Structures are given as structure tokens and as C-alpha cells.
mmCIF file of C-alpha atoms in Angstrom:
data_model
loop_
_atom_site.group_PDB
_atom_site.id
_atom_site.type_symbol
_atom_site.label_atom_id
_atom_site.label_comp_id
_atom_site.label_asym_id
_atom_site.label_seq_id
_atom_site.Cartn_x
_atom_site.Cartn_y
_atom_site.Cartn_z
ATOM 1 C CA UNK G 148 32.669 50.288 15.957
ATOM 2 C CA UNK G 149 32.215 46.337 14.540
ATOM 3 C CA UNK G 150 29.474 46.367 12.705
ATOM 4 C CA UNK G 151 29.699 43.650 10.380
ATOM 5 C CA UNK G 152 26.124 42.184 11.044
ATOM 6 C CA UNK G 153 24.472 45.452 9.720
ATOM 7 C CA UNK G 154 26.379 47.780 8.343
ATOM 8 C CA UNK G 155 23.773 49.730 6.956
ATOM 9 C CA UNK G 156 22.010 49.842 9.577
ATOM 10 C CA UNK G 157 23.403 50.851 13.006
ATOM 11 C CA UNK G 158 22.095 49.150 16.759
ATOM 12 C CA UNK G 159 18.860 51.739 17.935
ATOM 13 C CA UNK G 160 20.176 52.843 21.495
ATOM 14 C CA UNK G 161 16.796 53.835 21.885
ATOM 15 C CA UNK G 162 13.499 52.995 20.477
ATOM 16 C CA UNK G 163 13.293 56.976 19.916
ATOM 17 C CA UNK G 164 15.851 57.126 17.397
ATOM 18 C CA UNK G 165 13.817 53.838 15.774
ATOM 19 C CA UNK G 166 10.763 56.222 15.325
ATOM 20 C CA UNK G 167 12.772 59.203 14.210
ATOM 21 C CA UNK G 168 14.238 57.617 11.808
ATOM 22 C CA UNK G 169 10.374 56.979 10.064
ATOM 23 C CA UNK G 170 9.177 59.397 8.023
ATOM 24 C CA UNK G 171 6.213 59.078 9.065
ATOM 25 C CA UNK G 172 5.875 60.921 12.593
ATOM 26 C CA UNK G 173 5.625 58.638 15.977
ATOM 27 C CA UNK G 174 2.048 57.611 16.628
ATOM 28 C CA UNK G 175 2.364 54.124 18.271
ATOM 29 C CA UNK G 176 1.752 53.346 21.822
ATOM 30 C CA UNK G 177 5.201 53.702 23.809
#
């Protein structure tokens, strides 16, 4: 994998993994 744009942080596959990744549980509109 080339991640040289952000390194730290990887491309979200899904907007899931975006909202798991809060700590804060998922309580937006999807």
C-alpha cells in the first residue's frame, strides 16, 4: 500500500469504519 498522502491515516472503505473509529458511538443520519 502507497500511502504517502496520509500515512496516519488510512482511505475509509466505508463510511462504517469512519464512525467506528469515533469514540463516540454512531448517531448521525446514514
Amino acid at each position: 500500500m502507497n500511502t504517502t498522502s496520509n500515512p496516519q491515516q488510512p482511505v475509509p472503505l466505508s463510511s462504517d469504519e469512519t464512525l467506528v473509529s469515533l469514540p463516540t458511538p454512531p448517531v448521525f443520519p446514514l
